Short mmCIF file of C-alpha atoms (C1' of nucleotides) in Angstrom, two decimals:
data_model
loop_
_atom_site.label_atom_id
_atom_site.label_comp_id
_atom_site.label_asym_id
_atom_site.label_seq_id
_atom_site.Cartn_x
_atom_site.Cartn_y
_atom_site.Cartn_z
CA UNK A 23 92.14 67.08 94.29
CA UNK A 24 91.81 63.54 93.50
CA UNK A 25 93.29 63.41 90.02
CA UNK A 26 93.05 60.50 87.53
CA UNK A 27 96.55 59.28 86.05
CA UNK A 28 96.33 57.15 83.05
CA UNK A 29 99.47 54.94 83.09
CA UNK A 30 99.87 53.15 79.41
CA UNK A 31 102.31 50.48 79.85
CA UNK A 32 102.31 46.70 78.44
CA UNK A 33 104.66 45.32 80.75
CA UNK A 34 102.42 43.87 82.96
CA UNK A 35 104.91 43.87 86.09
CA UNK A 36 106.16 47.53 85.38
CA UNK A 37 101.87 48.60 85.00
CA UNK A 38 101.51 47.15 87.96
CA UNK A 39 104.19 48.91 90.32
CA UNK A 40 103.21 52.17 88.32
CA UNK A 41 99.13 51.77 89.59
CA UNK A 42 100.53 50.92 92.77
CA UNK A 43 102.74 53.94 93.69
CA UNK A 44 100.27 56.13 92.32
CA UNK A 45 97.29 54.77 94.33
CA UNK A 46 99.44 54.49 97.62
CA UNK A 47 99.89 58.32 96.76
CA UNK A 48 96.10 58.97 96.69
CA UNK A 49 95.30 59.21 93.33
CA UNK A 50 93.29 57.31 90.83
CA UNK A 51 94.91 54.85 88.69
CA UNK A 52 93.57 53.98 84.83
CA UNK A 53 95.54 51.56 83.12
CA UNK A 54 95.87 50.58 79.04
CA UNK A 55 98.32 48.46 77.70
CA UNK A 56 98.41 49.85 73.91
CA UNK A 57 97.38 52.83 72.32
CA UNK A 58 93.76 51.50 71.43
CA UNK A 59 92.70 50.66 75.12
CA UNK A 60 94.48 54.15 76.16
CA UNK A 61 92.29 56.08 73.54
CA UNK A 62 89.64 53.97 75.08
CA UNK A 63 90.58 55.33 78.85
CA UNK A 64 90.69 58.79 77.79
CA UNK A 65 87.66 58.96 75.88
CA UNK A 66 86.05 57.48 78.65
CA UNK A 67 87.41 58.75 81.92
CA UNK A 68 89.48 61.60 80.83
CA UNK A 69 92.70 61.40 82.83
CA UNK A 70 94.90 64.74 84.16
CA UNK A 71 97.94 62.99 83.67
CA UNK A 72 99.36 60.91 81.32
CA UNK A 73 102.29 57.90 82.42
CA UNK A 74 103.15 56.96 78.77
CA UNK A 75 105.79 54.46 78.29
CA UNK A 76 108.25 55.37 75.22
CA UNK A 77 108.24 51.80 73.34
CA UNK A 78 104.75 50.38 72.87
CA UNK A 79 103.51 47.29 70.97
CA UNK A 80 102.11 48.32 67.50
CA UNK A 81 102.31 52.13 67.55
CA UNK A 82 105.48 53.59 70.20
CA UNK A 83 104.31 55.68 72.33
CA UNK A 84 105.62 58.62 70.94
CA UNK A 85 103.38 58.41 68.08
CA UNK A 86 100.86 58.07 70.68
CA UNK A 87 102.09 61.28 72.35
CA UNK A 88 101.90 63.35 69.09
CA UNK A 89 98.45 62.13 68.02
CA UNK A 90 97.36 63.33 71.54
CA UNK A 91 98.72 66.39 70.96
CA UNK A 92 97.22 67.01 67.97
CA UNK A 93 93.96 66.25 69.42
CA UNK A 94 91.99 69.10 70.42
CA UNK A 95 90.30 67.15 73.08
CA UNK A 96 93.93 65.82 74.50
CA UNK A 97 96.23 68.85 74.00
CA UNK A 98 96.37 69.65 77.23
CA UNK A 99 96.54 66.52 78.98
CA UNK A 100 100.16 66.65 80.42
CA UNK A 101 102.41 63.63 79.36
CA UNK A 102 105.28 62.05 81.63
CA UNK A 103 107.15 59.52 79.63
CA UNK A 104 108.86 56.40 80.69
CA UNK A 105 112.11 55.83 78.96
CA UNK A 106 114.83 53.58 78.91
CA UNK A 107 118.07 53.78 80.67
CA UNK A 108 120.46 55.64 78.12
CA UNK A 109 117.61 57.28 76.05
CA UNK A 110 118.77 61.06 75.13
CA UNK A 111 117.11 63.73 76.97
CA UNK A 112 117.07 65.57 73.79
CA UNK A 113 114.83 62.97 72.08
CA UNK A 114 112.30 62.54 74.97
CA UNK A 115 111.72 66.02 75.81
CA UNK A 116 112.34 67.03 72.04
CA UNK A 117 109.47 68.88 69.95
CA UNK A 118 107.86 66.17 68.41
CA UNK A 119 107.24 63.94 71.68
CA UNK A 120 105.38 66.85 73.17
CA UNK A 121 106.14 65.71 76.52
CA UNK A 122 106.51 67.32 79.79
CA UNK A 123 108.62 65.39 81.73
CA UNK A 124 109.85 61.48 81.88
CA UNK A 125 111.72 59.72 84.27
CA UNK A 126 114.22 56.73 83.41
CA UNK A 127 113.62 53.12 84.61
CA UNK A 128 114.19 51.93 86.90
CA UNK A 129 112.75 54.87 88.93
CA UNK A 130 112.41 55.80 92.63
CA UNK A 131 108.69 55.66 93.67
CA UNK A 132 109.42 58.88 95.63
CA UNK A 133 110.95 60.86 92.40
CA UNK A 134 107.82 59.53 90.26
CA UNK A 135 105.38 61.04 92.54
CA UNK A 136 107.50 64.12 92.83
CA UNK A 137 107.49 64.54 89.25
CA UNK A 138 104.00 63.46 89.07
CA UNK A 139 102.89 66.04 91.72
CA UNK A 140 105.33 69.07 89.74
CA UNK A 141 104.07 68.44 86.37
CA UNK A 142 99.91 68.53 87.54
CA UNK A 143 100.84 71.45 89.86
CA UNK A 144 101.78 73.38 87.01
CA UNK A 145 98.44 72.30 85.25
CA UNK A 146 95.33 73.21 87.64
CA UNK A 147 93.68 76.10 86.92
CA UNK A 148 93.98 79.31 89.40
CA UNK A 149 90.69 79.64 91.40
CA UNK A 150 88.81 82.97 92.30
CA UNK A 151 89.60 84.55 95.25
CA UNK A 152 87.43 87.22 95.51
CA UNK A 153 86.27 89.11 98.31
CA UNK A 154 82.61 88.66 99.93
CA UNK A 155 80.67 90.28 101.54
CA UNK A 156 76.69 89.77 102.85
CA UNK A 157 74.75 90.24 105.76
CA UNK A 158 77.14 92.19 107.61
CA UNK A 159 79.95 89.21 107.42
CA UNK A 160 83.36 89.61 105.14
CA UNK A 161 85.13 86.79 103.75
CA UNK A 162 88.20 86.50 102.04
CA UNK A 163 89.17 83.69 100.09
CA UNK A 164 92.47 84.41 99.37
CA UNK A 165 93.77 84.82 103.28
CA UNK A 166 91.24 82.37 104.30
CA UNK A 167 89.33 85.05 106.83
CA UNK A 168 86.14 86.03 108.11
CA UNK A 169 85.15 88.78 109.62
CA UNK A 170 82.01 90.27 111.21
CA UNK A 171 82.21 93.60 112.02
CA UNK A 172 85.62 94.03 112.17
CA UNK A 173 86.12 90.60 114.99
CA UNK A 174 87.87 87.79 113.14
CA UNK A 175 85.57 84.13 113.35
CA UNK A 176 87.22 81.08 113.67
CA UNK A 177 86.28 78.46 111.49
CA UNK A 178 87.30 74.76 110.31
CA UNK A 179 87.96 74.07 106.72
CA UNK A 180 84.54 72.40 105.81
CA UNK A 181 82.68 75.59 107.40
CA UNK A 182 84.54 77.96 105.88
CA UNK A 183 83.46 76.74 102.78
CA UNK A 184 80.05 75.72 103.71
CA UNK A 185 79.72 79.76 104.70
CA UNK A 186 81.67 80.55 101.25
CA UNK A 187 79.34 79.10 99.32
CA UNK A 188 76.30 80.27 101.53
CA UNK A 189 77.58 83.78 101.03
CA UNK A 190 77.94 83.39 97.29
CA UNK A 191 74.41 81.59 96.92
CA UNK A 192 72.42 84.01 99.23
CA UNK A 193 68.39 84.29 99.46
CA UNK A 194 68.05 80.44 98.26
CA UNK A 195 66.91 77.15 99.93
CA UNK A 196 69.47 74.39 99.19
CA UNK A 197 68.54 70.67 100.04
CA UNK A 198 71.05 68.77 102.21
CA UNK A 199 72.04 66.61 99.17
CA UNK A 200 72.68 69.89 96.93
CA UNK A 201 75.28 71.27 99.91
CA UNK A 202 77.13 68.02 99.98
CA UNK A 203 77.36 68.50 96.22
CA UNK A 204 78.80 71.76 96.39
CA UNK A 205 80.55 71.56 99.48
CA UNK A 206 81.80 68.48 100.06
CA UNK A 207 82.38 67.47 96.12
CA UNK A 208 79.88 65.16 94.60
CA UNK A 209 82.38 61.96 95.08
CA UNK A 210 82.34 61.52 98.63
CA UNK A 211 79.48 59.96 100.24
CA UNK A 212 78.50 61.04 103.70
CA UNK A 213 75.50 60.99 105.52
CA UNK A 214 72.69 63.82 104.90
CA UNK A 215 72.10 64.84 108.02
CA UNK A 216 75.99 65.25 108.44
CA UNK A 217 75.23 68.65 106.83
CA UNK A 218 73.02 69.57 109.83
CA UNK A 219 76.09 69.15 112.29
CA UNK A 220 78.04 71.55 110.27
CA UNK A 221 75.14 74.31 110.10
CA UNK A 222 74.85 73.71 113.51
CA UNK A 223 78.67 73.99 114.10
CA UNK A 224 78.51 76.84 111.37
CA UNK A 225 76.20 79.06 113.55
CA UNK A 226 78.21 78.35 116.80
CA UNK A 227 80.77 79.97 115.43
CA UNK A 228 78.95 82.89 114.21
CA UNK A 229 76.88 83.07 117.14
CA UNK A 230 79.35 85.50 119.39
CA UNK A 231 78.51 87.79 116.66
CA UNK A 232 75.06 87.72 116.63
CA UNK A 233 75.32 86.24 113.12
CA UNK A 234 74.36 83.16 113.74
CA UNK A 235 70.48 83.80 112.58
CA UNK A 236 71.49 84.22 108.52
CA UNK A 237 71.59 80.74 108.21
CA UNK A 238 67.64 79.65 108.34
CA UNK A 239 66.31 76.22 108.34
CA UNK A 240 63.54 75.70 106.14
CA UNK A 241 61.76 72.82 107.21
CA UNK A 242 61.41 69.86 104.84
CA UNK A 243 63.90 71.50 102.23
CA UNK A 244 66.83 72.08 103.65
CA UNK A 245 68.74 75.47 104.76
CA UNK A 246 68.50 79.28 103.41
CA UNK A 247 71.46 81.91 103.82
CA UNK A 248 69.02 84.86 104.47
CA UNK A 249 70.35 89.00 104.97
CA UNK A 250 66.56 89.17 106.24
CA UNK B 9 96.89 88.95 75.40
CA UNK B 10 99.22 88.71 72.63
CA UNK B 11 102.17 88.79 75.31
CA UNK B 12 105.67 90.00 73.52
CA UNK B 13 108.51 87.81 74.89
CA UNK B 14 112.13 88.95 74.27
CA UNK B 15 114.23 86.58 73.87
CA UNK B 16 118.47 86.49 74.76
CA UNK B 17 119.98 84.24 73.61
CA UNK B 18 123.88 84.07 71.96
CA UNK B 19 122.95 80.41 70.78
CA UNK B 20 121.32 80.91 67.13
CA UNK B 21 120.16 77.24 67.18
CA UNK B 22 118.62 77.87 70.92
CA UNK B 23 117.11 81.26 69.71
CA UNK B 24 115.72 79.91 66.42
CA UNK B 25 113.99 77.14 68.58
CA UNK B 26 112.65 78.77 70.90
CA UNK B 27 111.41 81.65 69.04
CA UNK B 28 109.76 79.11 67.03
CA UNK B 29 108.29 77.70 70.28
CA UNK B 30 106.87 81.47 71.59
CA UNK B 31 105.08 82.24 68.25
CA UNK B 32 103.79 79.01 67.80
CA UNK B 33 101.98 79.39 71.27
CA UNK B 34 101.01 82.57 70.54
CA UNK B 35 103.29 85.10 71.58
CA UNK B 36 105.10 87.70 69.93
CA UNK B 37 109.11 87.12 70.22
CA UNK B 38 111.46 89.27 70.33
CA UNK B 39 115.07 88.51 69.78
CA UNK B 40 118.81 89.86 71.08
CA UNK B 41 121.90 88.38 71.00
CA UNK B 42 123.57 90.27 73.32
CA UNK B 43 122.90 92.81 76.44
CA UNK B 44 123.74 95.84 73.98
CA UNK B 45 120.69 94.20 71.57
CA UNK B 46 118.70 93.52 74.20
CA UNK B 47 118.76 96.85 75.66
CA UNK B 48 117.84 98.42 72.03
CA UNK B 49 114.90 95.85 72.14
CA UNK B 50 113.75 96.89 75.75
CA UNK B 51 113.52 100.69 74.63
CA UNK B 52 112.04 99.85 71.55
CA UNK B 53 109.26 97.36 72.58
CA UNK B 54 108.72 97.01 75.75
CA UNK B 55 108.48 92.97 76.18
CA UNK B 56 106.14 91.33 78.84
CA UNK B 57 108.48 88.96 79.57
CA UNK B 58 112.28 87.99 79.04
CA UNK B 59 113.49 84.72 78.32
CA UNK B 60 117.46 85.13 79.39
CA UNK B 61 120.23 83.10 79.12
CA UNK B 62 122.27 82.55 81.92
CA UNK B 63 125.80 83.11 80.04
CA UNK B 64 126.33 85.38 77.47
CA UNK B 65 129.01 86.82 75.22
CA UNK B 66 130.61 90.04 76.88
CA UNK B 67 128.10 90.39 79.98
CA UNK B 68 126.67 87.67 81.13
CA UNK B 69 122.71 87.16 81.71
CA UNK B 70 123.63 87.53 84.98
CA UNK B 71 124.78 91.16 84.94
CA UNK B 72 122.26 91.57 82.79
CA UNK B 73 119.47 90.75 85.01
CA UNK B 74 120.79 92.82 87.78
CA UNK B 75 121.01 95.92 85.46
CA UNK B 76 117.69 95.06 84.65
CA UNK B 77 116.66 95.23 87.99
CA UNK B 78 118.30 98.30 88.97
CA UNK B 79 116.56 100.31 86.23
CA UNK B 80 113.44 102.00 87.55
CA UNK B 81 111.81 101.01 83.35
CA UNK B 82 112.36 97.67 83.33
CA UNK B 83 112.59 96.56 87.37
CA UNK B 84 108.93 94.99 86.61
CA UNK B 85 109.69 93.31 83.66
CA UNK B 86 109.83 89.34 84.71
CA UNK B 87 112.79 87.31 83.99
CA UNK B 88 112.91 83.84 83.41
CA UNK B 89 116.59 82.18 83.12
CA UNK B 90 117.80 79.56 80.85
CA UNK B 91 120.75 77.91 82.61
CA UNK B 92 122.64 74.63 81.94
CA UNK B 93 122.69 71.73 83.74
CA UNK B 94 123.86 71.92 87.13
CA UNK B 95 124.06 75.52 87.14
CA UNK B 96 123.22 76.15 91.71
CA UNK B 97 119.87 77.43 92.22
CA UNK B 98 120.24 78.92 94.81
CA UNK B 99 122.15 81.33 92.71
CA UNK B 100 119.57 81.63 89.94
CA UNK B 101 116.97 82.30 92.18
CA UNK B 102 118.75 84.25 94.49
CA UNK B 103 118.23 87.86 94.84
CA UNK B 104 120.87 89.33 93.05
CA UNK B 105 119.62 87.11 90.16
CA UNK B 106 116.48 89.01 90.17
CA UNK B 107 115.22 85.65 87.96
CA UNK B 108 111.14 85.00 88.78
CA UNK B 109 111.72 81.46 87.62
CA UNK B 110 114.28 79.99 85.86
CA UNK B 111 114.55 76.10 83.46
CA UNK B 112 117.62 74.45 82.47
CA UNK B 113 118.80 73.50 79.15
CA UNK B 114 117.41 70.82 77.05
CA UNK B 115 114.07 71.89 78.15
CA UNK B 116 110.77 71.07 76.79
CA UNK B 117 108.74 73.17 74.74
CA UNK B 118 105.82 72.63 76.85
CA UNK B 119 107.54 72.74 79.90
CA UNK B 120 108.94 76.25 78.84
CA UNK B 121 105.48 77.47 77.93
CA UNK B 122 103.46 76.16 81.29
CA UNK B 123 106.29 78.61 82.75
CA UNK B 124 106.05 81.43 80.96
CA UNK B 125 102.44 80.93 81.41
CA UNK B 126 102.96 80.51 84.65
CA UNK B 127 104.84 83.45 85.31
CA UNK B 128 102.96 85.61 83.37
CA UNK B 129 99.71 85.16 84.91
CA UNK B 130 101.40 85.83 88.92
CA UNK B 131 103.54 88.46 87.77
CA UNK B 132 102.88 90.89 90.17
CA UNK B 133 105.01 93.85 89.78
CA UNK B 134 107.94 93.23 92.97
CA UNK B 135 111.15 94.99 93.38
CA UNK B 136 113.99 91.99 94.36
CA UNK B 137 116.47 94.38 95.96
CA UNK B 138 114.48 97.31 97.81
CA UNK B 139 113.74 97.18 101.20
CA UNK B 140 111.03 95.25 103.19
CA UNK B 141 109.48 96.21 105.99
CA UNK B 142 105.87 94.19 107.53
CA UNK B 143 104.65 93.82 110.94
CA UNK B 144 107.82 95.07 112.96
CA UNK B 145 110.60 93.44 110.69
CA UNK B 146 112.70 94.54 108.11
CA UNK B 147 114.60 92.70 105.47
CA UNK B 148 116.98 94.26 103.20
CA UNK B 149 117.64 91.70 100.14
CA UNK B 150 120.58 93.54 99.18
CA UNK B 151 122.42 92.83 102.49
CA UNK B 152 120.57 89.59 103.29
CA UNK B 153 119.37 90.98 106.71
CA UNK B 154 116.71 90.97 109.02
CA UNK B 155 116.14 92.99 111.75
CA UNK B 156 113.71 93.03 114.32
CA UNK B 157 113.46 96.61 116.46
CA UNK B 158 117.24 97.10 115.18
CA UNK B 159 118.08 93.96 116.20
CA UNK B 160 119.79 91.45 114.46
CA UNK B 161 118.13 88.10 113.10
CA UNK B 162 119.78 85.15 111.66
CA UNK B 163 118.71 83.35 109.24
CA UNK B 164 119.30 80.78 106.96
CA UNK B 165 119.44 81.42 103.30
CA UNK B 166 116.14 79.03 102.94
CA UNK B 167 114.39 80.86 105.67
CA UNK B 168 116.03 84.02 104.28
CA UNK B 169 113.71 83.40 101.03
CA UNK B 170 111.21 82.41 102.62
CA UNK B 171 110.48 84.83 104.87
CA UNK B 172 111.37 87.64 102.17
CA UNK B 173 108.67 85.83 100.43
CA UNK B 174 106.28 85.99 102.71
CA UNK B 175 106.75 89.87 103.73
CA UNK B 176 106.11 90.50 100.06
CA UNK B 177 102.96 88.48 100.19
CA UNK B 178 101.50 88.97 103.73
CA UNK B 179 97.94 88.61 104.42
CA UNK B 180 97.20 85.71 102.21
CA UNK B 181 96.92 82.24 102.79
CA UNK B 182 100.08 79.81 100.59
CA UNK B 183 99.51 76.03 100.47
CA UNK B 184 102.53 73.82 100.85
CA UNK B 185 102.60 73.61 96.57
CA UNK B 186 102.64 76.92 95.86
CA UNK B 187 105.54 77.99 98.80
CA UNK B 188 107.27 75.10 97.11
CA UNK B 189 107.00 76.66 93.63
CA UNK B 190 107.79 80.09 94.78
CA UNK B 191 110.61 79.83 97.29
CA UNK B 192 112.04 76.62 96.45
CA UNK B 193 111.73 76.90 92.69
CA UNK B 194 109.44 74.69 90.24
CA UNK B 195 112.21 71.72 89.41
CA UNK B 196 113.05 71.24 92.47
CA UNK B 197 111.53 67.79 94.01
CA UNK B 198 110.60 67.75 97.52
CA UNK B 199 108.48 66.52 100.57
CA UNK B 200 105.63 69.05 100.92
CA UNK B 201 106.39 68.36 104.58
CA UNK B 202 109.49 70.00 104.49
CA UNK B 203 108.25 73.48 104.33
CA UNK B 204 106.42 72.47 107.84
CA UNK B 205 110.01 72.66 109.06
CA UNK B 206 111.29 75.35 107.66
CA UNK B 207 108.18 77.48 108.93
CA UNK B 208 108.92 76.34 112.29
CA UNK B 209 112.82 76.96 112.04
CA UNK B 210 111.80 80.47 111.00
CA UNK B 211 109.35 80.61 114.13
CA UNK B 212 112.20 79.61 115.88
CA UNK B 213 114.49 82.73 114.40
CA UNK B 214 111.97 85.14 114.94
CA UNK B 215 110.62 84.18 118.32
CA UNK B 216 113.60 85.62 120.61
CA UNK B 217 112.28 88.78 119.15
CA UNK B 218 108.37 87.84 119.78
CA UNK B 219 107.81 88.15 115.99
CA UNK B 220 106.70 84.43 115.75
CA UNK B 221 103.03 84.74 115.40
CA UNK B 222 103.61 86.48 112.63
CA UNK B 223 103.14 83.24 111.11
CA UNK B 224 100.02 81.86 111.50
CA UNK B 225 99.12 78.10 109.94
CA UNK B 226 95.85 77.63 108.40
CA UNK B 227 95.01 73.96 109.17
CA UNK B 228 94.29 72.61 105.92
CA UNK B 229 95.51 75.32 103.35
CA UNK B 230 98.58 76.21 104.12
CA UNK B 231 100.33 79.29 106.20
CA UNK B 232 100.16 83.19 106.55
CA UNK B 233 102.03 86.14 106.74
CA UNK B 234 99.79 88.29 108.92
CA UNK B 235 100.35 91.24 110.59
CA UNK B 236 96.86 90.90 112.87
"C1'" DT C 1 141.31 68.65 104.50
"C1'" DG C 2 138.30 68.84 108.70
"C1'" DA C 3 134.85 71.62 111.04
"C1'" DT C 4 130.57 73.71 110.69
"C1'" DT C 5 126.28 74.94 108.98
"C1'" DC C 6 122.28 73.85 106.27
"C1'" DT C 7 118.70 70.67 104.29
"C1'" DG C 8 115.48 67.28 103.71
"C1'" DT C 9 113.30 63.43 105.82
"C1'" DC C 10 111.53 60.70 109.30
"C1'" DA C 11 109.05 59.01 113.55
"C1'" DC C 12 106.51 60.32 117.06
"C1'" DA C 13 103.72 63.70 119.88
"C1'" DT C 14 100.01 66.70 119.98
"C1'" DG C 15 95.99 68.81 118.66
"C1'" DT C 16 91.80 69.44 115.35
"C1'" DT C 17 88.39 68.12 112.49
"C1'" DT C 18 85.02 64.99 110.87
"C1'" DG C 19 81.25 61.92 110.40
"C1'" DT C 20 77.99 59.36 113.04
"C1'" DC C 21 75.13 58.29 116.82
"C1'" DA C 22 71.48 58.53 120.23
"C1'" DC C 23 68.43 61.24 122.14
"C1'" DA C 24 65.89 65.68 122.94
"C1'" DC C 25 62.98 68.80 121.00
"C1'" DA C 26 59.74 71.05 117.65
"C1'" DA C 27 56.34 71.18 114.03
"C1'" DG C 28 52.73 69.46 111.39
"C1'" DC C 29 48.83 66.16 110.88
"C1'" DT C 30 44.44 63.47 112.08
"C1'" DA D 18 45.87 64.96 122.47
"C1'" DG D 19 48.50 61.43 120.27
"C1'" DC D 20 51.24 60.30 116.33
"C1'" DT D 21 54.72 61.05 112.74
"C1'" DT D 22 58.33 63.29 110.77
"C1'" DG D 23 62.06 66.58 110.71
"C1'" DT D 24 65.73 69.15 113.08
"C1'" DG D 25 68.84 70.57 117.16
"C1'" DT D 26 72.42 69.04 120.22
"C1'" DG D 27 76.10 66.90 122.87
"C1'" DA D 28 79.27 63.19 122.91
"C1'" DC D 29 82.78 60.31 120.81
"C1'" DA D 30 86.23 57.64 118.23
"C1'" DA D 31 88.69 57.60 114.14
"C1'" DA D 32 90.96 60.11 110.70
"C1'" DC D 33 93.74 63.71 109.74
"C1'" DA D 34 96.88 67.73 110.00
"C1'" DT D 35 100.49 69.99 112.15
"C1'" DG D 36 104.34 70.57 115.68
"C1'" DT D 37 108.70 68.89 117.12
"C1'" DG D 38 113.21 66.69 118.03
"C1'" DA D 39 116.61 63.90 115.97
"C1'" DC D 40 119.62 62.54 112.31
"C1'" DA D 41 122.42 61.75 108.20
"C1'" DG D 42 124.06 63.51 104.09
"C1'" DA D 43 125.20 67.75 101.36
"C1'" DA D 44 126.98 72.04 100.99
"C1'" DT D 45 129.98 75.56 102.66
"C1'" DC D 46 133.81 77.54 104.79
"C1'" DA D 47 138.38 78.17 106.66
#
DNA sequence: TGATTCTGTCACATGTTTGTCACACAAGCT
DNA sequence: AGCTTGTGTGACAAACATGTGACAGAATCA
């Protein structure tokens, strides 16, 4: 959720309002002034999104665009350019630039980070939504429901996919540091015993059932989703 | 996976180019200039998808779309419209349109592709002008009505949408993005907060009739259609 | 044209969720 | 038994998400 935006800009000013509105909009700004240092970035940090600014020192920046797409490794990487007032819309969104969008300067912060938001949109990946089933609970991803026997369960966000992945990772100790891995992402840093106040929240929930004994604690380890 | 796209297009320039664009990703194109072409195609090779301009010589795409849409073959056949500039979208993506999604001209390549993509991998066979009926409503697209227990509801031509949308997609959770992309259409730039108000305006329509919890928020996805 | 509806956005109100404690309790060890 | 370590539990404030009323500009209609 926390996607990386390259912005490749050498007007220092300009860089700087770009890594500004896109931070204040919660996502993580790498910067590169030429085409070397935004190789450099992408090599190293691999970006989701590209700002690329149509006139660059050296090489332009739609020479930059093409090499990345005709890079294996950066063909997908979507590309926003930054053009000019005046620039034809035929040229910048034209075959060769390979771009997916650009926005004219002097911009509105609020239609960058729309654009910003529509382009990556259009770029994640569907997720799985199958159903699941174990231990006489049902859960389905896609309506964002559980089930035991029939009686919906209430749950928060984190527990319902604290259970999710419980269900799909049944039979098997997990430490505390391997659920906040897998449920809570491996970038935030929380507490361990955090994930006891969930399981403990977790089995609340699925106590009215009588469902709350599949979770197990396994002393010294960590916790166990268990049919048994 | 080799997906044939048929292409309409009166424009030899625009056809060659974006013909080019459909093979080059992949696809097998298809080509008509006109409805009377495009109908031969239809019979003859049943596309996956068709890429339709929005005016044409003789019928327009328009007309077109609607025929398609009325014919019991090709009613599942997606449609995505190539308009001009400025062209109302309410009107392309209204019902009679029939259009799944729609881009205006100059477009880019890759833009074009991440929709056909796009719509391609959602396309979930719907008929746009046949009645809907879920959890004590009924909508009828044709007349743009909804009626609860025969009586009337009013509604807004954004709530209209959106609650058509929802009736054809209940039991499933929708974030903010993808009601966005679906009932507001994927150019259009705005506030994720706004669908919050336009769920509870729709609340508001349906609650005279006790219909409201039909609606049911999902604190951190999104919102449901849910007849439970 | 003026009147009327519709839309998107905001500021504020309200309600949940979250991470962290401090302390109680339980289990293993010598 | 005492000691040590690990886990359960209730409380709490801050962060966060959603509900809600108001408003101005846009679109629509007569």
């Amino acid at each position: 959720m926390n996607a990386k935006i390259l912005i490749v800009e050498d007007e220092p000013v300009i860089q700087e309002l770009l890594a500004f509105n896109v931070t204040q909009a919660g996502f993580q700004a790498l910067r590169a002034e030429d085409a070397d240092s935004a190789w450099q970035q992408i090599r190293n940090n691999a970006p989701d999104l590209i700002l690329l600014d149509w006139m660059l020192p050296n090489t332009s920046g739609v020479i930059l665009a093409k090499q990345l797409r005709s890079d294996t490794a950066t063909r997908d990487i979507p590309i926003i350019m930054l053009t000019a007032r005046g620039e034809e819309r035929d040229k910048v969104l034209g075959l060769e630039s390979g771009a997916d969008d650009y926005i004219t300067k002097p911009f509105s912060p609020r239609e960058l980070m729309a654009r910003i938001r529509a382009v990556l949109r259009r770029h994640v990946p569907q997720r799985q939504d199958e159903v699941v089933a174990a231990g006489g609970l049902e859960l389905l991803p896609a309506a964002h429901r559980v089930t035991a026997k029939g009686a919906a369960i209430e749950l928060g966000p984190t527990e319902f996919r604290l259970l999710h992945f419980f269900m799909t990772h049944a039979e098997r100790v997990y430490s505390r540091t391997q659920l906040l891995d897998q449920v809570w992402g491996t970038q935030v840093f929380v507490e361990e015993r955090t994930v006891d106040v969930h399981i403990r929240r977790l089995r609340a929930a699925l106590e009215p059932a009588g469902m709350d004994s599949l979770i197990q604690t396994v002393r010294g380890s960590g916790y166990r989703f268990s049919v048994n």
